[in-house]
JSON list of C-alpha atoms and ligand atoms in Angstrom, two decimals:
[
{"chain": "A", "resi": 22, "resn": "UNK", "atom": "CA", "xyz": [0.00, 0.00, 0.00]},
{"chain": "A", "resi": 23, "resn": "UNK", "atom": "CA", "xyz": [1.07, 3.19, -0.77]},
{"chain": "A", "resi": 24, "resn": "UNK", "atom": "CA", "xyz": [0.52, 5.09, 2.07]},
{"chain": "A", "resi": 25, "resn": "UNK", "atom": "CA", "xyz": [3.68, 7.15, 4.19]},
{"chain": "A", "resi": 26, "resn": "UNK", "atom": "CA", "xyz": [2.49, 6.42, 7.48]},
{"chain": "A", "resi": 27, "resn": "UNK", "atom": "CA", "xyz": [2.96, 2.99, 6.56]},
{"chain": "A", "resi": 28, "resn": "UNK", "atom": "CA", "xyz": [5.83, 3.36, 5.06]},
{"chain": "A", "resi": 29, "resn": "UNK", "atom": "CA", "xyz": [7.27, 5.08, 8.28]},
{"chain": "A", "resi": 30, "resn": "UNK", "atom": "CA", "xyz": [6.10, 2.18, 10.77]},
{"chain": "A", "resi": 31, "resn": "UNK", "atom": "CA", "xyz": [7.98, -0.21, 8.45]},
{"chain": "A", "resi": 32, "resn": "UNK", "atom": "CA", "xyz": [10.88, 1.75, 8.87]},
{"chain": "A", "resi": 33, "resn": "UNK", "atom": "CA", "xyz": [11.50, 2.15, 4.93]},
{"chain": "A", "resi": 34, "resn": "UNK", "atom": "CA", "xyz": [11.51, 6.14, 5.47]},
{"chain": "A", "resi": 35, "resn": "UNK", "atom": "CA", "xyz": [13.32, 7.73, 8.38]},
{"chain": "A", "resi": 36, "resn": "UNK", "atom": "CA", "xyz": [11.18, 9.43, 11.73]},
{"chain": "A", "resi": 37, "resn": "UNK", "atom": "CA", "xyz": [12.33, 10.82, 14.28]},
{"chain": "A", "resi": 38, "resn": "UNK", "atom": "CA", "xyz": [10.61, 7.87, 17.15]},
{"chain": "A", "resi": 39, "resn": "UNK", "atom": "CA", "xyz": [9.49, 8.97, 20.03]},
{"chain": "A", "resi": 40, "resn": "UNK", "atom": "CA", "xyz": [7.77, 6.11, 21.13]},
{"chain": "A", "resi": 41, "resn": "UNK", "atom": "CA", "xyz": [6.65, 2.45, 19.99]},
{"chain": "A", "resi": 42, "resn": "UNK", "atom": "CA", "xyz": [5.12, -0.33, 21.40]},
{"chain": "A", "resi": 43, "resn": "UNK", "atom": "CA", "xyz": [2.74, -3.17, 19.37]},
{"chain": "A", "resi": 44, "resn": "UNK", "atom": "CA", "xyz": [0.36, -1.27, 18.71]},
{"chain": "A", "resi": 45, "resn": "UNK", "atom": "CA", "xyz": [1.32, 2.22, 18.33]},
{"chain": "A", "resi": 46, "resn": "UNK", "atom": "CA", "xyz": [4.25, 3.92, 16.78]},
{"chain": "A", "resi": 47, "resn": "UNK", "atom": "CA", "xyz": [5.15, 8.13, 17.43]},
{"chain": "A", "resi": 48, "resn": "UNK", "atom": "CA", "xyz": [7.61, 10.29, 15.90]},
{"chain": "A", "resi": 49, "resn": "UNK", "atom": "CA", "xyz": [8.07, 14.40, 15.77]},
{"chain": "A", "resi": 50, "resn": "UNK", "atom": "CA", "xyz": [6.30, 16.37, 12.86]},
{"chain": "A", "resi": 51, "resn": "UNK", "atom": "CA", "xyz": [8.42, 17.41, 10.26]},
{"chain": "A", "resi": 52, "resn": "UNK", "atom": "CA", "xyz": [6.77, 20.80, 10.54]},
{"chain": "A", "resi": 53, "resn": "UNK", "atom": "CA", "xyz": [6.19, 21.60, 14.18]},
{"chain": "A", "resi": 54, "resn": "UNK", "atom": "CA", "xyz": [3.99, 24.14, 14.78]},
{"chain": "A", "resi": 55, "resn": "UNK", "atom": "CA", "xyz": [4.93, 23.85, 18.22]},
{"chain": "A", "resi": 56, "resn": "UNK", "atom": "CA", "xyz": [7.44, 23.35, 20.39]},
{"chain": "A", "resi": 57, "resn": "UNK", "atom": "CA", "xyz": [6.65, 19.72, 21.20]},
{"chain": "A", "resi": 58, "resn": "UNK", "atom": "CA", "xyz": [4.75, 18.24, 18.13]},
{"chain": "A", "resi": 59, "resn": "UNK", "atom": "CA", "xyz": [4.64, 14.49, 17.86]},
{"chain": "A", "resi": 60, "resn": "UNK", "atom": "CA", "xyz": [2.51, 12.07, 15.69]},
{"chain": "A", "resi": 61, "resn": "UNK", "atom": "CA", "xyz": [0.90, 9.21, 16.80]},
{"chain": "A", "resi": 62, "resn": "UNK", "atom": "CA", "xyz": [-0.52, 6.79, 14.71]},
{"chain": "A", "resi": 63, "resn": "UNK", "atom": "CA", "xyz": [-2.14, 3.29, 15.26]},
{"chain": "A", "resi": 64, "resn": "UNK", "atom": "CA", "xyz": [-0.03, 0.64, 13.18]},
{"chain": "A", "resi": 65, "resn": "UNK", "atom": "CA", "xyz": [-2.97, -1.17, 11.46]},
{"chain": "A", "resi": 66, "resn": "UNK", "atom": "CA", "xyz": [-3.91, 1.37, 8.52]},
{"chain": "A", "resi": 67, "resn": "UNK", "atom": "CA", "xyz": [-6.91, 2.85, 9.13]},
{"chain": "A", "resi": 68, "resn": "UNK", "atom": "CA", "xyz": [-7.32, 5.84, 6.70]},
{"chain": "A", "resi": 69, "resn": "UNK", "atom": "CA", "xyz": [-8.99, 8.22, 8.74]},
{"chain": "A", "resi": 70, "resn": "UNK", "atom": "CA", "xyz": [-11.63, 8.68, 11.79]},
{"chain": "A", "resi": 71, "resn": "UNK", "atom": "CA", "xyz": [-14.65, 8.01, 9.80]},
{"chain": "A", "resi": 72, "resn": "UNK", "atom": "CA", "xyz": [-13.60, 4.29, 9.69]},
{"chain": "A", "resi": 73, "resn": "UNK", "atom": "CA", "xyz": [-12.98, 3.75, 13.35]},
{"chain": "A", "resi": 74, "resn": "UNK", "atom": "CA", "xyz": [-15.15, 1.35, 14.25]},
{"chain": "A", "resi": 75, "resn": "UNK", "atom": "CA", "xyz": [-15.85, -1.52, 17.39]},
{"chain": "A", "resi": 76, "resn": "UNK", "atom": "CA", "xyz": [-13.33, -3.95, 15.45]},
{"chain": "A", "resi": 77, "resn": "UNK", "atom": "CA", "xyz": [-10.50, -1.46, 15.61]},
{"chain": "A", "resi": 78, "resn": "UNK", "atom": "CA", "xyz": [-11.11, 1.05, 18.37]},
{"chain": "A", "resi": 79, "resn": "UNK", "atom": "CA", "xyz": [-8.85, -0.56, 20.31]},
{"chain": "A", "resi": 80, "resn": "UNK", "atom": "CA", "xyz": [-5.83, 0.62, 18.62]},
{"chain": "A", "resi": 81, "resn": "UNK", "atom": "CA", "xyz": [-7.49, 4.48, 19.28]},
{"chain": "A", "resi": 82, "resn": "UNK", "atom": "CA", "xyz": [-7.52, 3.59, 22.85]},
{"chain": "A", "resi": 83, "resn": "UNK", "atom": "CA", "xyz": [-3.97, 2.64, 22.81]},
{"chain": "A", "resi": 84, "resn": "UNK", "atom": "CA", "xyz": [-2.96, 5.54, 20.94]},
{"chain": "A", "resi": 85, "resn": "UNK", "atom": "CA", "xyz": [-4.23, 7.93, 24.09]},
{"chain": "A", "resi": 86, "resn": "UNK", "atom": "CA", "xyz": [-1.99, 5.70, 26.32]},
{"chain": "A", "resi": 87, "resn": "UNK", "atom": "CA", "xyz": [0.44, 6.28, 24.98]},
{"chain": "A", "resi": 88, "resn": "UNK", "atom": "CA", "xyz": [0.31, 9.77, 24.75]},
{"chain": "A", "resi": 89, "resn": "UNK", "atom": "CA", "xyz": [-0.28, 10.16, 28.35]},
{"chain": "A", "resi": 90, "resn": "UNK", "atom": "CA", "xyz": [2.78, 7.85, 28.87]},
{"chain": "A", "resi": 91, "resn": "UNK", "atom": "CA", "xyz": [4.82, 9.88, 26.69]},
{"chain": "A", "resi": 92, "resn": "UNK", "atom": "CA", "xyz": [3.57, 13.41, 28.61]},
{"chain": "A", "resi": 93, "resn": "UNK", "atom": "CA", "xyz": [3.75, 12.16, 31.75]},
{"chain": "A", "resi": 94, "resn": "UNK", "atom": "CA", "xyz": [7.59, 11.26, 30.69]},
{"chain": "A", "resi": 95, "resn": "UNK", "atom": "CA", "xyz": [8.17, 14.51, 28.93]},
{"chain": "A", "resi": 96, "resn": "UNK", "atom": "CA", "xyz": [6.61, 16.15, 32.09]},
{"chain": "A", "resi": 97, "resn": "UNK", "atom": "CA", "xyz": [3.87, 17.78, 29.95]},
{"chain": "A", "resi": 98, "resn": "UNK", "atom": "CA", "xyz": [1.57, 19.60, 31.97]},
{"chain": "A", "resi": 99, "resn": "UNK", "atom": "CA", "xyz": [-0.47, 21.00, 29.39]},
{"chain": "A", "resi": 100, "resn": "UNK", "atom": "CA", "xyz": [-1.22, 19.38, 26.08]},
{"chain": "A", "resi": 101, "resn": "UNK", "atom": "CA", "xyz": [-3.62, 19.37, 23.46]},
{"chain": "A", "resi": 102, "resn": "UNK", "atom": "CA", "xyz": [-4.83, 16.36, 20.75]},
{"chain": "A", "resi": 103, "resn": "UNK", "atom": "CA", "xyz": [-5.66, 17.00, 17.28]},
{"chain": "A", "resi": 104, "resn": "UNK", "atom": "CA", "xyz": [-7.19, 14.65, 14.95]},
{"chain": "A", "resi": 105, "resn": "UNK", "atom": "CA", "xyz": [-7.79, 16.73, 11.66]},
{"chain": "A", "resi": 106, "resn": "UNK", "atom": "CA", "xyz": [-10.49, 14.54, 9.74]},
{"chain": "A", "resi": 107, "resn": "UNK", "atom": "CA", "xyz": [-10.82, 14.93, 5.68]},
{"chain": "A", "resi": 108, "resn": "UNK", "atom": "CA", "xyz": [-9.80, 17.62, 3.30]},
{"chain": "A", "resi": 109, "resn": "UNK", "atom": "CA", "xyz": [-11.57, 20.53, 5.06]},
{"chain": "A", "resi": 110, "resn": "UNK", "atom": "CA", "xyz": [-10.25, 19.84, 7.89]},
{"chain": "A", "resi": 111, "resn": "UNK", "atom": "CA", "xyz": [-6.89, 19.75, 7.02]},
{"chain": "A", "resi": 112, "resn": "UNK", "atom": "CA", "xyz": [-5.79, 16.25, 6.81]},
{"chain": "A", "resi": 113, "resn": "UNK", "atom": "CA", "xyz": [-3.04, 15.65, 4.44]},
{"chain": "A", "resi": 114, "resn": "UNK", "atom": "CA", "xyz": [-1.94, 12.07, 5.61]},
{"chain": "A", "resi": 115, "resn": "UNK", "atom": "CA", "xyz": [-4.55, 9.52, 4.89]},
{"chain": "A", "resi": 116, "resn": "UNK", "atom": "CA", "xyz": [-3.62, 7.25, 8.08]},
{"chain": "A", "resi": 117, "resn": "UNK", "atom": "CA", "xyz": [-5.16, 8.15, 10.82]},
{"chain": "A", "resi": 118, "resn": "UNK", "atom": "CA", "xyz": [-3.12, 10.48, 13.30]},
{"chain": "A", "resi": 119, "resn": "UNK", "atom": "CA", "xyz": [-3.27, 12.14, 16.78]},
{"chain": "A", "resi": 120, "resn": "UNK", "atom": "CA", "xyz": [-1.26, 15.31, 16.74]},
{"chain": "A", "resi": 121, "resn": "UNK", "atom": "CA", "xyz": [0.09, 15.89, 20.39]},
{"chain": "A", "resi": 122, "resn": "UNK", "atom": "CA", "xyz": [0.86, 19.68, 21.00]},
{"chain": "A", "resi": 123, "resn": "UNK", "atom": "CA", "xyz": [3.08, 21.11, 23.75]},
{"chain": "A", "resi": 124, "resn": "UNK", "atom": "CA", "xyz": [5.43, 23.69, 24.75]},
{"chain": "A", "resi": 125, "resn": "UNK", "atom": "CA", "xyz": [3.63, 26.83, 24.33]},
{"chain": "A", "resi": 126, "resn": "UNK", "atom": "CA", "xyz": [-0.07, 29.00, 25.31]},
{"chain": "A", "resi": 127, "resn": "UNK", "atom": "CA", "xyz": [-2.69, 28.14, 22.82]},
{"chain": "A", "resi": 128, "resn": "UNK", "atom": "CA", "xyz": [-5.74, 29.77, 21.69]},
{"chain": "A", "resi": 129, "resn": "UNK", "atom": "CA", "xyz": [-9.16, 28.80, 20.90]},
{"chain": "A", "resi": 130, "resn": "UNK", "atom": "CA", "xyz": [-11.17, 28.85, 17.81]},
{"chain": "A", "resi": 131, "resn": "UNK", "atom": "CA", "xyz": [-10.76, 29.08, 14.13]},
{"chain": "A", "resi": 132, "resn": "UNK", "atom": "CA", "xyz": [-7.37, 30.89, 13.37]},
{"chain": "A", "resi": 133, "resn": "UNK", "atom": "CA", "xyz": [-5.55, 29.06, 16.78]},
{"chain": "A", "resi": 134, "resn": "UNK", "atom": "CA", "xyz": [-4.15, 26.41, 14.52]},
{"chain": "A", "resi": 135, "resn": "UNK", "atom": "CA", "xyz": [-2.17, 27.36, 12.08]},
{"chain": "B", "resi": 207, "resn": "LIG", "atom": "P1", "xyz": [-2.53, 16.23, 8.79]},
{"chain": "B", "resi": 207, "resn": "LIG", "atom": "O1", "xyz": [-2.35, 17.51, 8.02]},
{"chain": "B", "resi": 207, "resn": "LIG", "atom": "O2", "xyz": [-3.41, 16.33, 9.99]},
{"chain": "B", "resi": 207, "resn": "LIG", "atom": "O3", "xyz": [-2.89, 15.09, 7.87]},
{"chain": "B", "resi": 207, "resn": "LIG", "atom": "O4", "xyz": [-1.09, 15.91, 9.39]},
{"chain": "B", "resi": 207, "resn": "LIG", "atom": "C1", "xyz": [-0.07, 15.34, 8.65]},
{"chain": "B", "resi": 207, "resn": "LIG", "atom": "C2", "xyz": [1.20, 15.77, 9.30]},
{"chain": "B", "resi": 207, "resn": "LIG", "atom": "O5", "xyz": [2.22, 14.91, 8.85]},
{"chain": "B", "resi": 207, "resn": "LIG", "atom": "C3", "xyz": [1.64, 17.20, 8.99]},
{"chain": "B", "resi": 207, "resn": "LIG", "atom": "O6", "xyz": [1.68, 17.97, 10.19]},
{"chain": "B", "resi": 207, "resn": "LIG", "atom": "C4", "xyz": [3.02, 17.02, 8.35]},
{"chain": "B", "resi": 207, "resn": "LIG", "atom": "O7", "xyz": [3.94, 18.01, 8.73]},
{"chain": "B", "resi": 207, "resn": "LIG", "atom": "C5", "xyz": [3.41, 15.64, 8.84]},
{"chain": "B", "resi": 207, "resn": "LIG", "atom": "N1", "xyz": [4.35, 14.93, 7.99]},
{"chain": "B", "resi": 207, "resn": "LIG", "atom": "C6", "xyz": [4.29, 14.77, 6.64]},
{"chain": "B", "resi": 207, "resn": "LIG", "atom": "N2", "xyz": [5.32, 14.00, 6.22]},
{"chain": "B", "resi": 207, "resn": "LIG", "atom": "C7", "xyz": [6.03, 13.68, 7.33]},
{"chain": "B", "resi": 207, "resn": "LIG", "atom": "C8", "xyz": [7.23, 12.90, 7.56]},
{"chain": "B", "resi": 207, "resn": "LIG", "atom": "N3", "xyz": [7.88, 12.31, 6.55]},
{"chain": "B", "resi": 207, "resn": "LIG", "atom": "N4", "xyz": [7.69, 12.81, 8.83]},
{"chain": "B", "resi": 207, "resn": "LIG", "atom": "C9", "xyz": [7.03, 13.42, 9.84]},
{"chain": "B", "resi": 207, "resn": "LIG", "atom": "N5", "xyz": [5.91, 14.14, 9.69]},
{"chain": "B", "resi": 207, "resn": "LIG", "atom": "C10", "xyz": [5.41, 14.27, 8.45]},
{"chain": "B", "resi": 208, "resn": "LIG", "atom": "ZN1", "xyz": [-1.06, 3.56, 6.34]}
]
């Protein structure tokens, strides 16, 4: 399949890990748009959050373990989760991804984003 998120689980194109365990794999955006700005991604493809569903929500759940492993390591006291979901909403990646954002104050609303 020809998909980078794939691709980057696999190991066939570089990341920068940040975590991994059988189920879930992280690495740091190549773009930050903060501070701390790490990807995580369940390893089964699932193309976006329209197809979670009972049969693979379990890889969702793992994914937010994770992440508060990973913040409680990183001594994150303040976070926030992103899961950008078809064009409009910005997704560019079609494997499903949790961005986890750190590091700085962040507005609300519309233009806080970008
Ligand atoms: P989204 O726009 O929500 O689909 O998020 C996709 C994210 O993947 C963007 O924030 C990109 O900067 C990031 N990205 C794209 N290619 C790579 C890569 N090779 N390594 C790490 N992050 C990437
Ligand atoms: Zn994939």
């Amino acid at each position: 399949m020809d998909c980078l998120f794939c691709k980057i689980i696999a190991g066939e194109i570089p990341s920068a890990k940040v975590y991994e365990d059988e189920f879930v794999f992280a690495f740091k955006d190549i773009q930050p748009i903060a501070p701390v700005h790490y990807l995580f991604v369940p390893k089964p493809h699932i193309c976006c959050a329209k197809k979670i569903t009972a049969e693979n929500s379990g890889s969702v759940a793992k994914i937010f373990e994770a992440i508060a492993k990973v913040a409680e390591d990183e001594g994150l006291e303040s976070y926030r989760v992103i899961n950008n979901c078809g064009e409009d909403a910005g997704q560019s990646v079609m494997h499903l991804h949790f961005h986890l954002l750190a590091g700085k104050k962040m507005g609300w609303g519309e233009q806080s984003l970008g």
